[in-house]
PDB file of C-alpha atoms and ligand atoms in Angstrom:
ATOM      1  CA  MET A   1      -8.594  19.272  -3.056  1.00 91.00           C
ATOM      2  CA  ILE A   2      -7.555  15.602  -2.810  1.00 95.00           C
ATOM      3  CA  ARG A   3      -5.082  14.410  -5.483  1.00 97.00           C
ATOM      4  CA  VAL A   4      -3.774  10.867  -6.021  1.00 97.00           C
ATOM      5  CA  VAL A   5      -0.358  11.124  -7.661  1.00 97.00           C
ATOM      6  CA  ASP A   6       1.839   8.276  -8.932  1.00 93.00           C
ATOM      7  CA  SER A   7       5.144   9.725  -7.843  1.00 87.00           C
ATOM      8  CA  LYS A   8       7.886   8.822  -5.392  1.00 92.00           C
ATOM      9  CA  ILE A   9       7.267  10.087  -1.873  1.00 97.00           C
ATOM     10  CA  SER A  10       9.944  12.004   0.055  1.00 98.00           C
ATOM     11  CA  VAL A  11      11.631  10.350   3.035  1.00 98.00           C
ATOM     12  CA  ASP A  12      10.229  13.024   5.357  1.00 98.00           C
ATOM     13  CA  ASP A  13       6.679  12.540   4.073  1.00 98.00           C
ATOM     14  CA  PHE A  14       6.992   8.764   4.435  1.00 98.00           C
ATOM     15  CA  ASN A  15       8.186   9.084   8.036  1.00 98.00           C
ATOM     16  CA  TYR A  16       5.451  11.646   8.706  1.00 98.00           C
ATOM     17  CA  LEU A  17       2.800   9.166   7.546  1.00 98.00           C
ATOM     18  CA  THR A  18       4.185   6.130   9.383  1.00 98.00           C
ATOM     19  CA  ASP A  19       4.317   8.233  12.534  1.00 98.00           C
ATOM     20  CA  LYS A  20       0.750   9.485  12.018  1.00 98.00           C
ATOM     21  CA  VAL A  21      -0.649   5.956  11.690  1.00 98.00           C
ATOM     22  CA  GLY A  22       1.228   4.786  14.774  1.00 98.00           C
ATOM     23  CA  TRP A  23       4.110   2.858  13.193  1.00 97.00           C
ATOM     24  CA  GLY A  24       6.826   5.302  14.312  1.00 98.00           C
ATOM     25  CA  THR A  25       9.731   6.518  12.151  1.00 98.00           C
ATOM     26  CA  ARG A  26      12.890   4.966  10.742  1.00 98.00           C
ATOM     27  CA  ASP A  27      16.367   6.168   9.879  1.00 98.00           C
ATOM     28  CA  ALA A  28      16.328   8.289   6.690  1.00 98.00           C
ATOM     29  CA  ASN A  29      18.897   6.064   4.913  1.00 98.00           C
ATOM     30  CA  ILE A  30      16.763   2.988   5.442  1.00 98.00           C
ATOM     31  CA  ILE A  31      13.663   4.705   4.062  1.00 98.00           C
ATOM     32  CA  GLU A  32      15.602   6.116   1.106  1.00 98.00           C
ATOM     33  CA  GLU A  33      16.781   2.635   0.083  1.00 98.00           C
ATOM     34  CA  ALA A  34      13.329   1.126   0.605  1.00 98.00           C
ATOM     35  CA  LEU A  35      11.744   3.803  -1.586  1.00 98.00           C
ATOM     36  CA  ASN A  36      14.427   3.404  -4.255  1.00 98.00           C
ATOM     37  CA  ASN A  37      13.688  -0.329  -4.397  1.00 98.00           C
ATOM     38  CA  THR A  38       9.927   0.200  -4.648  1.00 98.00           C
ATOM     39  CA  LEU A  39       8.227  -0.930  -7.863  1.00 98.00           C
ATOM     40  CA  TYR A  40       5.420   1.594  -7.891  1.00 98.00           C
ATOM     41  CA  SER A  41       3.756   3.943  -5.432  1.00 98.00           C
ATOM     42  CA  VAL A  42       0.966   6.452  -5.127  1.00 98.00           C
ATOM     43  CA  SER A  43       0.830   9.435  -2.808  1.00 98.00           C
ATOM     44  CA  VAL A  44      -2.289  11.356  -1.855  1.00 98.00           C
ATOM     45  CA  TYR A  45      -2.213  15.082  -1.210  1.00 98.00           C
ATOM     46  CA  ASP A  46      -4.711  17.542   0.186  1.00 98.00           C
ATOM     47  CA  ASN A  47      -3.430  20.590  -1.678  1.00 95.00           C
ATOM     48  CA  ASP A  48       0.291  20.229  -0.859  1.00 94.00           C
ATOM     49  CA  LYS A  49      -0.052  18.219   2.335  1.00 97.00           C
ATOM     50  CA  ILE A  50       0.620  14.478   2.227  1.00 98.00           C
ATOM     51  CA  VAL A  51      -2.379  12.549   3.598  1.00 98.00           C
ATOM     52  CA  GLY A  52      -2.005   9.037   2.186  1.00 98.00           C
ATOM     53  CA  TYR A  53       0.295   6.554   0.499  1.00 98.00           C
ATOM     54  CA  GLY A  54       0.627   2.983  -0.774  1.00 98.00           C
ATOM     55  CA  ARG A  55       3.304   1.022  -2.629  1.00 98.00           C
ATOM     56  CA  LEU A  56       4.076  -2.156  -4.532  1.00 98.00           C
ATOM     57  CA  ILE A  57       7.197  -4.214  -4.048  1.00 98.00           C
ATOM     58  CA  GLY A  58       8.131  -7.415  -5.841  1.00 98.00           C
ATOM     59  CA  ASP A  59       9.516  -8.839  -9.066  1.00 97.00           C
ATOM     60  CA  LYS A  60       6.747  -7.445 -11.315  1.00 95.00           C
ATOM     61  CA  THR A  61       6.230 -10.771 -13.073  1.00 95.00           C
ATOM     62  CA  ILE A  62       5.530 -13.536 -10.525  1.00 97.00           C
ATOM     63  CA  PHE A  63       5.031 -12.014  -7.045  1.00 98.00           C
ATOM     64  CA  ILE A  64       3.902  -8.578  -5.953  1.00 98.00           C
ATOM     65  CA  TYR A  65       3.340  -7.344  -2.423  1.00 98.00           C
ATOM     66  CA  ILE A  66       1.109  -4.436  -1.474  1.00 98.00           C
ATOM     67  CA  GLN A  67       2.714  -2.544   1.405  1.00 98.00           C
ATOM     68  CA  ASP A  68       2.387   0.546   3.573  1.00 98.00           C
ATOM     69  CA  ILE A  69      -1.190   1.554   2.815  1.00 98.00           C
ATOM     70  CA  MET A  70      -1.578   4.606   5.037  1.00 98.00           C
ATOM     71  CA  VAL A  71      -4.163   7.333   5.442  1.00 98.00           C
ATOM     72  CA  VAL A  72      -3.656   9.903   8.212  1.00 98.00           C
ATOM     73  CA  PRO A  73      -6.338   9.476  10.873  1.00 98.00           C
ATOM     74  CA  GLU A  74      -8.086  12.816  10.189  1.00 98.00           C
ATOM     75  CA  TYR A  75      -8.640  11.717   6.566  1.00 98.00           C
ATOM     76  CA  GLN A  76      -9.703   8.118   7.167  1.00 98.00           C
ATOM     77  CA  GLY A  77     -13.210   7.050   6.207  1.00 98.00           C
ATOM     78  CA  GLN A  78     -13.255   9.307   3.129  1.00 98.00           C
ATOM     79  CA  ARG A  79     -12.441   6.603   0.539  1.00 98.00           C
ATOM     80  CA  ILE A  80      -8.806   7.675   0.245  1.00 98.00           C
ATOM     81  CA  GLY A  81      -7.639   4.157   1.129  1.00 98.00           C
ATOM     82  CA  THR A  82      -9.951   2.864  -1.593  1.00 98.00           C
ATOM     83  CA  GLN A  83      -8.435   5.244  -4.149  1.00 98.00           C
ATOM     84  CA  ILE A  84      -4.931   4.127  -3.160  1.00 98.00           C
ATOM     85  CA  MET A  85      -5.865   0.443  -3.504  1.00 98.00           C
ATOM     86  CA  ASN A  86      -7.590   1.017  -6.849  1.00 98.00           C
ATOM     87  CA  ALA A  87      -4.533   2.817  -8.235  1.00 98.00           C
ATOM     88  CA  LEU A  88      -2.208   0.001  -7.100  1.00 98.00           C
ATOM     89  CA  LEU A  89      -4.537  -2.682  -8.484  1.00 98.00           C
ATOM     90  CA  ARG A  90      -4.724  -0.832 -11.827  1.00 98.00           C
ATOM     91  CA  LYS A  91      -0.923  -0.945 -12.016  1.00 98.00           C
ATOM     92  CA  ILE A  92      -0.958  -4.674 -11.212  1.00 98.00           C
ATOM     93  CA  ASP A  93      -3.483  -5.161 -14.039  1.00 98.00           C
ATOM     94  CA  GLU A  94      -0.963  -3.493 -16.365  1.00 97.00           C
ATOM     95  CA  TYR A  95       1.750  -5.932 -15.220  1.00 97.00           C
ATOM     96  CA  LYS A  96      -0.715  -8.793 -15.742  1.00 97.00           C
ATOM     97  CA  LYS A  97      -0.958  -7.935 -19.435  1.00 97.00           C
ATOM     98  CA  ILE A  98       2.609  -9.277 -19.653  1.00 95.00           C
ATOM     99  CA  ASN A  99       2.219 -12.102 -17.127  1.00 95.00           C
ATOM    100  CA  PRO A 100      -1.421 -12.886 -16.253  1.00 96.00           C
ATOM    101  CA  ASN A 101      -0.348 -15.277 -13.471  1.00 96.00           C
ATOM    102  CA  ILE A 102       1.069 -12.693 -11.082  1.00 97.00           C
ATOM    103  CA  ARG A 103       0.150 -13.475  -7.496  1.00 97.00           C
ATOM    104  CA  THR A 104      -0.464 -10.468  -5.254  1.00 98.00           C
ATOM    105  CA  TYR A 105       0.078 -10.700  -1.507  1.00 98.00           C
ATOM    106  CA  LEU A 106      -0.361  -8.423   1.449  1.00 98.00           C
ATOM    107  CA  GLY A 107      -0.095  -8.751   5.189  1.00 96.00           C
ATOM    108  CA  ALA A 108      -3.055  -7.005   6.775  1.00 96.00           C
ATOM    109  CA  SER A 109      -2.545  -5.225  10.068  1.00 95.00           C
ATOM    110  CA  LYS A 110      -4.698  -6.669  12.817  1.00 95.00           C
ATOM    111  CA  GLY A 111      -8.285  -5.487  12.369  1.00 96.00           C
ATOM    112  CA  LYS A 112      -7.748  -4.257   8.772  1.00 97.00           C
ATOM    113  CA  GLU A 113      -8.658  -7.528   7.035  1.00 96.00           C
ATOM    114  CA  LYS A 114     -12.199  -6.372   6.191  1.00 97.00           C
ATOM    115  CA  PHE A 115     -10.836  -3.349   4.329  1.00 98.00           C
ATOM    116  CA  TYR A 116      -8.804  -5.626   2.036  1.00 98.00           C
ATOM    117  CA  GLU A 117     -11.604  -8.150   1.602  1.00 98.00           C
ATOM    118  CA  LYS A 118     -13.497  -5.393  -0.236  1.00 98.00           C
ATOM    119  CA  PHE A 119     -10.893  -5.658  -3.010  1.00 98.00           C
ATOM    120  CA  GLY A 120     -11.172  -9.441  -3.280  1.00 98.00           C
ATOM    121  CA  PHE A 121      -8.312 -10.452  -0.967  1.00 98.00           C
ATOM    122  CA  LYS A 122      -8.862 -13.653   0.980  1.00 96.00           C
ATOM    123  CA  THR A 123      -6.984 -15.048   3.942  1.00 95.00           C
ATOM    124  CA  ARG A 124      -4.733 -17.862   2.712  1.00 93.00           C
ATOM    125  CA  ALA A 125      -6.395 -20.350   5.035  1.00 89.00           C
ATOM    126  CA  ASN A 126      -9.626 -19.845   3.053  1.00 89.00           C
ATOM    127  CA  VAL A 127      -8.047 -20.774  -0.275  1.00 89.00           C
ATOM    128  CA  ASP A 128      -6.418 -24.074   0.728  1.00 89.00           C
ATOM    129  CA  LEU A 129      -2.952 -22.562   1.236  1.00 92.00           C
ATOM    130  CA  GLY A 130      -0.751 -22.684   4.321  1.00 93.00           C
ATOM    131  CA  GLU A 131      -0.627 -19.819   6.797  1.00 91.00           C
ATOM    132  CA  GLY A 132       1.209 -16.625   5.848  1.00 92.00           C
ATOM    133  CA  MET A 133       4.381 -16.436   7.953  1.00 92.00           C
ATOM    134  CA  VAL A 134       6.747 -13.664   8.955  1.00 92.00           C
ATOM    135  CA  LEU A 135      10.283 -13.407  10.402  1.00 94.00           C
ATOM    136  CA  PHE A 136      11.200 -10.377  12.517  1.00 93.00           C
TER     137      PHE A 136
HETATM  138  C1  COA B 201      -6.783   0.901   6.552  1.00 79.05           C
HETATM  139  C2  COA B 201      -6.875   2.292   5.940  1.00 79.05           C
HETATM  140  C3  COA B 201      -5.802   2.418   4.859  1.00 79.05           C
HETATM  141  C4  COA B 201      -8.256   2.501   5.323  1.00 79.05           C
HETATM  142  O1  COA B 201      -8.281   3.744   4.653  1.00 79.05           O
HETATM  143  P1  COA B 201      -9.608   4.639   4.598  1.00 79.05           P
HETATM  144  O2  COA B 201      -9.356   5.757   3.660  1.00 79.05           O
HETATM  145  O3  COA B 201     -10.010   5.002   5.974  1.00 79.05           O
HETATM  146  O4  COA B 201     -10.643   3.595   3.993  1.00 79.05           O
HETATM  147  P2  COA B 201     -11.892   3.891   3.030  1.00 79.05           P
HETATM  148  O5  COA B 201     -12.566   5.133   3.471  1.00 79.05           O
HETATM  149  O6  COA B 201     -11.438   3.844   1.621  1.00 79.05           O
HETATM  150  O7  COA B 201     -12.802   2.612   3.367  1.00 79.05           O
HETATM  151  C5  COA B 201     -13.272   1.719   2.389  1.00 79.05           C
HETATM  152  C6  COA B 201     -14.143   0.688   3.054  1.00 79.05           C
HETATM  153  O8  COA B 201     -13.355  -0.116   3.955  1.00 79.05           O
HETATM  154  C7  COA B 201     -13.938  -0.078   5.259  1.00 79.05           C
HETATM  155  N1  COA B 201     -12.891  -0.078   6.252  1.00 79.05           N
HETATM  156  C8  COA B 201     -11.864   0.792   6.370  1.00 79.05           C
HETATM  157  N2  COA B 201     -11.098   0.440   7.428  1.00 79.05           N
HETATM  158  C9  COA B 201     -11.679  -0.660   7.970  1.00 79.05           C
HETATM  159  C10 COA B 201     -11.360  -1.493   9.074  1.00 79.05           C
HETATM  160  N3  COA B 201     -10.298  -1.267   9.839  1.00 79.05           N
HETATM  161  N4  COA B 201     -12.176  -2.526   9.347  1.00 79.05           N
HETATM  162  C11 COA B 201     -13.250  -2.778   8.588  1.00 79.05           C
HETATM  163  N5  COA B 201     -13.603  -2.031   7.509  1.00 79.05           N
HETATM  164  C12 COA B 201     -12.816  -0.987   7.218  1.00 79.05           C
HETATM  165  C13 COA B 201     -14.739   1.203   5.278  1.00 79.05           C
HETATM  166  O9  COA B 201     -15.762   1.143   6.266  1.00 79.05           O
HETATM  167  C14 COA B 201     -15.296   1.261   3.875  1.00 79.05           C
HETATM  168  O10 COA B 201     -16.390   0.347   3.794  1.00 79.05           O
HETATM  169  P3  COA B 201     -17.657   0.578   2.815  1.00 79.05           P
HETATM  170  O11 COA B 201     -17.127   0.423   1.396  1.00 79.05           O
HETATM  171  O12 COA B 201     -18.596  -0.520   3.185  1.00 79.05           O
HETATM  172  O13 COA B 201     -18.171   1.946   3.112  1.00 79.05           O
HETATM  173  C15 COA B 201      -6.687   3.399   7.017  1.00 79.05           C
HETATM  174  O14 COA B 201      -7.586   3.171   8.062  1.00 79.05           O
HETATM  175  C16 COA B 201      -5.288   3.473   7.616  1.00 79.05           C
HETATM  176  O15 COA B 201      -4.402   4.099   7.052  1.00 79.05           O
HETATM  177  N6  COA B 201      -5.081   2.867   8.801  1.00 79.05           N
HETATM  178  C17 COA B 201      -3.803   2.963   9.518  1.00 79.05           C
HETATM  179  C18 COA B 201      -2.680   2.258   8.797  1.00 79.05           C
HETATM  180  C19 COA B 201      -2.985   0.805   8.518  1.00 79.05           C
HETATM  181  O16 COA B 201      -3.283   0.029   9.422  1.00 79.05           O
HETATM  182  N7  COA B 201      -2.877   0.430   7.241  1.00 79.05           N
HETATM  183  C20 COA B 201      -3.101  -0.932   6.822  1.00 79.05           C
HETATM  184  C21 COA B 201      -1.827  -1.664   6.804  1.00 79.05           C
HETATM  185  S1  COA B 201      -2.034  -3.367   6.409  1.00 79.05           S
END
């Protein structure tokens, strides 16, 4: 049975998921701090096994970023990513009751843009904004 739960994920489960989707793992202390500083997150379980995750970071009032949307490969294509996105967007709608002008960003992985377009996201170049930029 698939369950979408709005609770904090464990460090081990987070590293398990990032590894499963090909992003590797990070030091436990780094993940712990990142999760502690997360605004909101949802985890997806098949019975007790973690199979998906997504989180919001940001200031809750002006800018929010959607990060780390992950579904383990064996569970992809079953609308779990959609459920994760819908749960995160519902939470953003709650924040928007306080400040309707929140701007929500995300950086799509290469080839994943079409998935996000289904939820109304547009590439910045298509809305008269400059390119999104990143510093590694
Ligand atoms: C991207 C990801 C979260 C999608 O999750 P999912 O559970 O497989 O997606 P869903 O089953 O909810 O798909 C919803 C729709 O998006 C489409 N879609 C999903 N991935 C897509 C892709 N890479 N390219 C184009 N369309 C895609 C589906 O075909 C489906 O379309 P439909 O509504 O027309 O049927 C998942 O593939 C994943 O975890 N990938 C690895 C990690 C990753 O790259 N995450 C994104 C970080 S930015």
